[in-house]
Coordinates of C-alpha atoms and ligand atoms in Angstrom, one line a residue:
M1187 CA 5.0 14.6 20.8
T1188 CA 2.3 13.0 19.1
L1189 CA 1.4 9.2 18.7
A1190 CA -0.4 8.7 15.4
R1191 CA -1.9 5.5 13.5
A1192 CA -2.2 4.4 10.0
H1193 CA -3.5 1.0 8.5
T1194 CA -1.6 -0.6 5.6
N1195 CA -3.9 -0.5 2.3
I1196 CA -3.7 -3.3 -0.7
A1197 CA -4.3 -1.7 -4.1
L1198 CA -6.8 -3.0 -5.8
I1199 CA -5.5 -0.9 -9.3
K1200 CA -1.8 -1.3 -8.7
Y1201 CA 0.8 1.5 -8.4
W1202 CA 4.1 0.3 -9.9
G1203 CA 6.7 2.9 -11.4
K1204 CA 7.7 6.1 -10.9
K1205 CA 8.0 9.2 -13.4
D1206 CA 10.1 11.3 -10.8
A1207 CA 12.0 9.1 -8.1
R1208 CA 12.8 12.1 -6.1
L1209 CA 9.4 13.3 -5.5
I1210 CA 7.6 10.2 -6.2
L1211 CA 5.3 10.8 -8.9
P1212 CA 4.0 7.7 -10.3
Y1213 CA 3.2 6.8 -13.8
T1214 CA -0.4 6.1 -13.2
S1215 CA -3.1 6.6 -10.7
S1216 CA -4.1 3.8 -8.3
I1217 CA -7.1 2.6 -6.3
S1218 CA -6.5 0.9 -3.0
L1219 CA -8.4 -0.5 0.2
T1220 CA -7.0 0.2 3.6
L1221 CA -7.3 -2.6 6.1
A1222 CA -8.7 -3.1 9.5
D1223 CA -6.3 -5.3 11.0
F1224 CA -2.7 -4.3 10.0
Y1225 CA -1.7 -1.0 11.4
T1226 CA 1.6 0.8 12.5
D1227 CA 1.5 3.3 15.6
T1228 CA 4.1 5.9 15.9
R1229 CA 5.3 8.2 18.0
V1230 CA 7.2 11.3 17.3
T1231 CA 8.8 13.6 20.0
F1232 CA 11.1 16.8 18.6
D1233 CA 13.5 17.3 21.5
P1234 CA 15.6 20.1 22.0
T1235 CA 18.3 18.2 24.0
L1236 CA 19.2 15.6 21.1
G1237 CA 22.0 16.0 19.0
E1238 CA 20.6 13.6 16.2
D1239 CA 17.6 11.8 15.4
R1240 CA 16.6 8.5 17.0
F1241 CA 14.4 5.5 15.3
T1242 CA 13.3 2.1 16.9
L1243 CA 11.1 -0.3 15.5
D1244 CA 9.3 -2.7 17.6
G1245 CA 11.7 -2.0 20.3
T1246 CA 15.0 -2.3 18.2
I1247 CA 17.0 0.7 17.5
L1248 CA 17.5 1.1 14.0
P1249 CA 19.5 3.5 11.5
T1250 CA 18.0 6.7 10.7
T1251 CA 18.7 6.4 7.2
K1252 CA 15.0 6.7 5.9
V1253 CA 13.7 8.4 8.9
T1254 CA 15.9 11.2 8.8
P1255 CA 15.3 12.7 5.2
F1256 CA 11.8 12.2 5.7
L1257 CA 11.7 14.3 9.0
D1258 CA 13.9 16.8 7.0
L1259 CA 10.7 17.4 4.9
V1260 CA 8.5 18.1 7.8
R1261 CA 11.3 20.4 9.3
D1262 CA 11.4 22.1 6.3
L1263 CA 7.6 22.6 6.1
A1264 CA 7.4 23.8 9.5
G1265 CA 10.4 25.8 9.9
R1266 CA 11.7 23.8 12.6
H1267 CA 15.2 22.7 13.2
Q1268 CA 15.0 20.2 16.4
F1269 CA 16.0 16.5 16.0
A1270 CA 13.2 13.9 16.9
S1271 CA 12.9 10.6 18.5
V1272 CA 10.5 8.3 16.5
S1273 CA 9.2 4.8 18.0
S1274 CA 7.1 2.9 15.7
V1275 CA 5.3 -0.5 16.6
N1276 CA 4.0 -2.6 13.4
H1277 CA 0.7 -4.2 14.7
V1278 CA 0.8 -7.3 12.0
P1279 CA 0.2 -10.4 13.0
T1280 CA 3.7 -12.2 13.8
A1281 CA 5.7 -13.3 10.5
A1282 CA 2.5 -12.6 8.3
G1283 CA 5.1 -10.9 5.9
L1284 CA 2.8 -7.8 5.3
A1285 CA 4.9 -5.2 7.3
S1286 CA 4.1 -2.2 5.2
S1287 CA 5.6 1.0 4.0
A1288 CA 2.4 2.3 3.3
S1289 CA 1.4 2.2 7.0
A1290 CA 4.8 3.2 8.1
Y1291 CA 5.1 6.5 6.4
A1292 CA 1.1 7.6 6.7
A1293 CA 1.5 7.0 10.5
L1294 CA 5.0 9.0 10.4
A1295 CA 3.8 11.8 8.3
L1296 CA 0.6 12.2 10.8
A1297 CA 2.5 12.4 13.7
A1298 CA 5.3 14.2 12.9
S1299 CA 3.8 16.9 11.0
R1300 CA 1.6 17.2 14.1
A1301 CA 4.5 17.0 16.7
A1302 CA 6.1 19.6 14.6
G1303 CA 3.2 22.0 15.3
L1304 CA 1.9 21.7 11.7
R1305 CA -2.0 21.2 11.2
L1306 CA -2.1 19.7 7.4
A1307 CA -5.1 19.3 5.5
P1308 CA -5.9 15.6 4.2
R1309 CA -4.3 16.2 0.8
E1310 CA -1.2 17.7 2.4
L1311 CA -0.6 14.9 4.6
S1312 CA -1.3 12.5 1.7
R1313 CA 1.4 14.6 -0.3
L1314 CA 4.0 14.3 2.7
A1315 CA 3.4 10.6 3.3
R1316 CA 4.0 10.0 -0.8
R1317 CA 7.0 11.2 -0.5
G1318 CA 8.3 8.6 2.1
S1319 CA 6.6 5.6 0.0
G1320 CA 4.2 6.3 -2.9
S1321 CA 1.5 3.6 -1.3
A1322 CA 1.5 5.4 1.9
S1323 CA -0.4 8.6 0.1
R1324 CA -3.2 6.3 0.4
S1325 CA -3.1 4.8 3.8
L1326 CA -4.3 8.4 5.5
F1327 CA -7.9 7.6 4.1
G1328 CA -10.2 4.7 5.3
G1329 CA -11.9 2.2 3.1
L1330 CA -11.2 2.9 -0.8
A1331 CA -8.7 5.5 -2.0
I1332 CA -7.4 6.8 -5.3
W1333 CA -4.0 8.6 -5.6
H1334 CA -4.3 10.5 -8.9
R1335 CA -1.1 10.3 -10.5
G1336 CA -1.4 14.2 -11.1
F1337 CA 1.8 15.9 -12.8
D1338 CA 3.9 17.6 -9.9
D1339 CA 4.1 17.7 -6.5
A1340 CA 1.0 19.6 -5.8
T1341 CA -1.3 17.8 -7.8
S1342 CA -0.2 14.4 -7.2
F1343 CA -2.1 13.2 -3.8
A1344 CA -4.8 10.6 -2.4
E1345 CA -8.4 11.0 -1.5
A1346 CA -11.2 8.8 0.0
L1347 CA -13.7 7.3 -2.4
P1348 CA -17.2 7.1 -1.6
A1349 CA -17.7 3.6 0.0
P1350 CA -19.6 1.0 -2.3
K1351 CA -22.9 -0.6 -1.1
L1352 CA -20.8 -3.7 -0.5
D1353 CA -19.8 -5.5 2.6
L1354 CA -16.2 -5.9 1.2
A1355 CA -13.8 -8.5 3.0
M1356 CA -10.0 -9.6 2.5
V1357 CA -8.5 -12.8 2.9
V1358 CA -4.7 -12.7 2.9
V1359 CA -2.9 -16.4 2.2
L1360 CA 0.5 -16.4 4.0
V1361 CA 2.6 -18.0 1.2
S1362 CA 5.8 -17.0 3.0
A1363 CA 6.9 -14.9 5.7
K1364 CA 10.0 -14.5 4.5
A1365 CA 11.8 -11.1 3.8
K1366 CA 11.3 -10.2 0.1
A1367 CA 13.3 -11.7 -2.5
K1368 CA 13.9 -8.4 -4.0
A1369 CA 13.3 -4.7 -2.6
S1370 CA 10.4 -3.6 -4.5
R1371 CA 11.9 -0.1 -4.9
S1372 CA 14.8 -1.2 -7.3
L1373 CA 12.3 -3.8 -9.1
M1374 CA 10.2 -0.9 -9.7
A1375 CA 12.7 0.9 -11.3
N1376 CA 14.1 -1.7 -13.3
T1377 CA 10.7 -2.7 -14.4
V1378 CA 10.4 0.7 -15.9
A1379 CA 13.7 1.1 -17.4
T1380 CA 13.7 -2.5 -19.1
S1381 CA 10.3 -4.1 -19.3
P1382 CA 9.0 -4.1 -22.9
Y1383 CA 5.5 -4.3 -21.6
Y1384 CA 5.7 -1.1 -19.5
P1385 CA 4.2 1.4 -21.6
A1386 CA 1.5 -1.2 -22.5
W1387 CA 1.0 -1.3 -18.5
V1388 CA 0.8 2.4 -18.0
E1389 CA -1.9 2.7 -20.7
H1390 CA -4.0 0.0 -19.2
N1391 CA -3.6 0.7 -15.8
Q1392 CA -4.7 4.2 -16.2
Q1393 CA -7.9 3.2 -18.0
A1394 CA -8.2 0.4 -15.1
C1395 CA -8.3 3.2 -12.8
E1396 CA -11.4 4.9 -14.6
R1397 CA -13.2 1.6 -14.7
M1398 CA -12.9 0.5 -11.1
L1399 CA -14.5 3.8 -10.6
Q1400 CA -17.5 3.3 -12.4
A1401 CA -17.4 -0.3 -11.0
L1402 CA -17.2 1.1 -7.3
A1403 CA -20.0 3.8 -8.2
A1404 CA -22.3 1.1 -9.7
S1405 CA -21.3 -1.5 -6.3
D1406 CA -20.6 -3.8 -9.2
F1407 CA -18.3 -6.6 -7.4
E1408 CA -18.2 -8.9 -10.3
R1409 CA -16.7 -6.0 -12.1
I1410 CA -14.6 -4.8 -9.4
G1411 CA -13.1 -8.2 -8.9
E1412 CA -12.2 -8.6 -12.5
L1413 CA -10.5 -5.5 -12.7
T1414 CA -8.5 -6.2 -9.4
E1415 CA -7.2 -9.4 -10.9
Q1416 CA -6.2 -7.9 -14.2
S1417 CA -4.1 -5.2 -12.5
A1418 CA -2.3 -7.2 -10.6
M1419 CA -1.5 -10.1 -13.3
Q1420 CA -0.7 -7.3 -15.6
M1421 CA 1.5 -5.6 -13.3
H1422 CA 3.3 -9.3 -12.4
A1423 CA 3.5 -9.7 -16.4
A1424 CA 5.5 -6.2 -16.8
I1425 CA 7.6 -7.4 -14.2
M1426 CA 8.3 -10.9 -15.2
A1427 CA 9.4 -9.5 -18.8
G1428 CA 12.2 -7.0 -17.4
D1429 CA 15.7 -7.7 -17.5
P1430 CA 16.8 -9.3 -15.7
A1431 CA 13.5 -11.5 -16.0
F1432 CA 12.4 -12.1 -12.1
T1433 CA 8.7 -12.9 -10.3
Y1434 CA 7.4 -13.0 -7.0
F1435 CA 5.3 -16.1 -8.0
Q1436 CA 6.1 -19.3 -6.1
P1437 CA 4.3 -22.9 -6.4
E1438 CA 2.1 -21.9 -3.4
T1439 CA 1.0 -18.3 -4.9
L1440 CA -0.3 -20.0 -8.2
A1441 CA -2.1 -22.8 -6.1
A1442 CA -3.8 -20.4 -3.9
W1443 CA -4.7 -18.2 -7.2
Q1444 CA -6.3 -21.5 -8.6
T1445 CA -8.0 -22.4 -5.7
V1446 CA -9.7 -18.7 -6.2
Q1447 CA -10.6 -19.6 -9.6
Q1448 CA -12.1 -22.8 -8.5
L1449 CA -14.4 -20.8 -5.9
R1450 CA -15.5 -18.9 -8.7
A1451 CA -16.5 -21.6 -11.0
A1452 CA -18.4 -22.8 -8.2
G1453 CA -20.4 -19.7 -7.6
V1454 CA -18.4 -17.9 -5.0
A1455 CA -17.3 -14.2 -5.8
A1456 CA -13.7 -14.3 -4.9
Y1457 CA -10.6 -12.7 -6.8
A1458 CA -7.1 -12.8 -6.0
T1459 CA -4.5 -9.7 -5.8
M1460 CA -0.9 -10.1 -5.1
D1461 CA 1.8 -7.4 -4.2
A1462 CA 5.7 -7.2 -4.2
G1463 CA 5.7 -10.6 -2.4
P1464 CA 4.4 -14.3 -2.9
N1465 CA 1.3 -13.7 -0.8
V1466 CA -2.1 -13.9 -2.3
K1467 CA -5.0 -11.4 -0.9
V1468 CA -8.1 -12.5 -1.7
L1469 CA -10.9 -10.0 -2.3
T1470 CA -14.5 -11.3 -1.4
L1471 CA -17.7 -10.4 0.1
A1472 CA -18.2 -10.7 3.8
A1473 CA -20.8 -13.3 3.5
H1474 CA -18.3 -15.7 1.3
V1475 CA -15.6 -15.5 3.8
P1476 CA -16.4 -19.2 5.5
A1477 CA -16.5 -20.3 2.0
V1478 CA -13.2 -18.8 0.7
V1479 CA -11.4 -19.9 4.2
A1480 CA -12.9 -23.2 3.8
A1481 CA -11.3 -24.0 0.3
L1482 CA -8.2 -22.6 1.1
T1483 CA -7.8 -24.3 4.7
P1484 CA -6.6 -27.8 3.4
Q1485 CA -3.3 -25.9 1.8
F1486 CA -3.0 -22.9 4.1
A1487 CA -4.4 -24.0 7.6
G1488 CA -2.8 -21.6 10.1
R1489 CA -1.6 -19.2 7.2
L1490 CA -5.1 -17.3 6.7
L1491 CA -6.0 -14.0 7.9
T1492 CA -9.6 -12.5 7.5
T1493 CA -9.9 -8.6 7.6
R1494 CA -12.3 -6.0 6.8
P1495 CA -11.9 -2.4 5.4
G1496 CA -10.2 -0.3 7.9
P1497 CA -10.5 3.3 9.1
A1498 CA -8.6 6.4 8.4
A1499 CA -5.2 7.5 10.2
T1500 CA -6.0 9.1 13.5
V1501 CA -4.0 11.0 16.2
L1502 CA -4.1 8.7 19.4
E1503 CA -2.1 11.3 21.8
D1504 CA -0.8 14.5 21.2
Ligands
LIG2708 C1 3.3 -3.8 -5.4 O1 4.4 2.3 -2.4 O2 6.1 0.5 -1.5 O3 2.6 -2.6 -3.3 O4 7.0 4.2 -3.3 O5 9.0 3.0 -3.7 O6 8.3 3.0 -1.6 P1 8.1 3.2 -3.3 O7 6.7 1.9 -3.3 P2 5.4 0.9 -2.6 O8 5.2 0.2 -3.9 C2 3.8 -0.5 -3.6 C3 3.7 -1.1 -4.8 C4 2.7 -2.3 -4.8 C5 1.4 -1.7 -5.5 C6 0.5 -0.9 -4.7 O9 0.7 -0.7 -3.4 O10 0.2 0.1 -5.2

């Protein structure tokens, strides 16, 4: 039995599109920030008396359609054949709409591999988590992480980046806590297959990774923020241009984005990003959090969450 915890991450330079859907190999590298306040705790017990895998999430019994193929990867690696019971709890503020496959598969990779007797190095753990969900490859690491796109299963993994000399913070704006309008996995495939902007996205986003590494190394927050906004907007532009056309933007998404622009015009360093849903995440510095929260409160009172960089995934019990 192993109980492990992994935190969610938000990509500053996004991952959007798979070159290989089975192995989850991405078209571009991506760079993310792991968050302190949102995480998943997962307990895995391999049990010789079980006749099938079992899965509960937040106390509810769920089908094992996604868990079993992932456990099969772990069983193959470990040379074990027992079924397992998996029990996960998402520690995301109620109805935040941030429940994430990143923290889920990172916690499952760590807990299941250890419970099966494996002691995988961080790179191997990241490769394993990647097979569950691409963004999970980055959630094994604290602070900033880069997922190198690589060219095959062995070379596509994430690793931690040195921390910039910046007191980073993130303010999450809860535009909507409803379930996603569209599952990101199929939309991602549709963008790759149909968006005329997709090839341009790949070229620019890969360059953006290099630029972000330079900006991080220089602790240049303005550049980090600009690159963060561009990567998000370019990803959403590629999504919008697909067939059928679609967007995650809602009126309040744009309203929050505009408030962030006004903050910048007033001299507050704040930059917006957004993933496969309408919520806006504002990247800022700890010193500016009160100003960011004050500017967003008139429209989003009670729908703002503030967080800081979070730690690497850890084993809590084994
Ligand atoms: C917009 O990692 O959830 O959050 O690999 O299909 O499970 P799958 O996708 P997932 O996609 C994340 C997309 C994103 C950007 C990012 O996290 O890089």
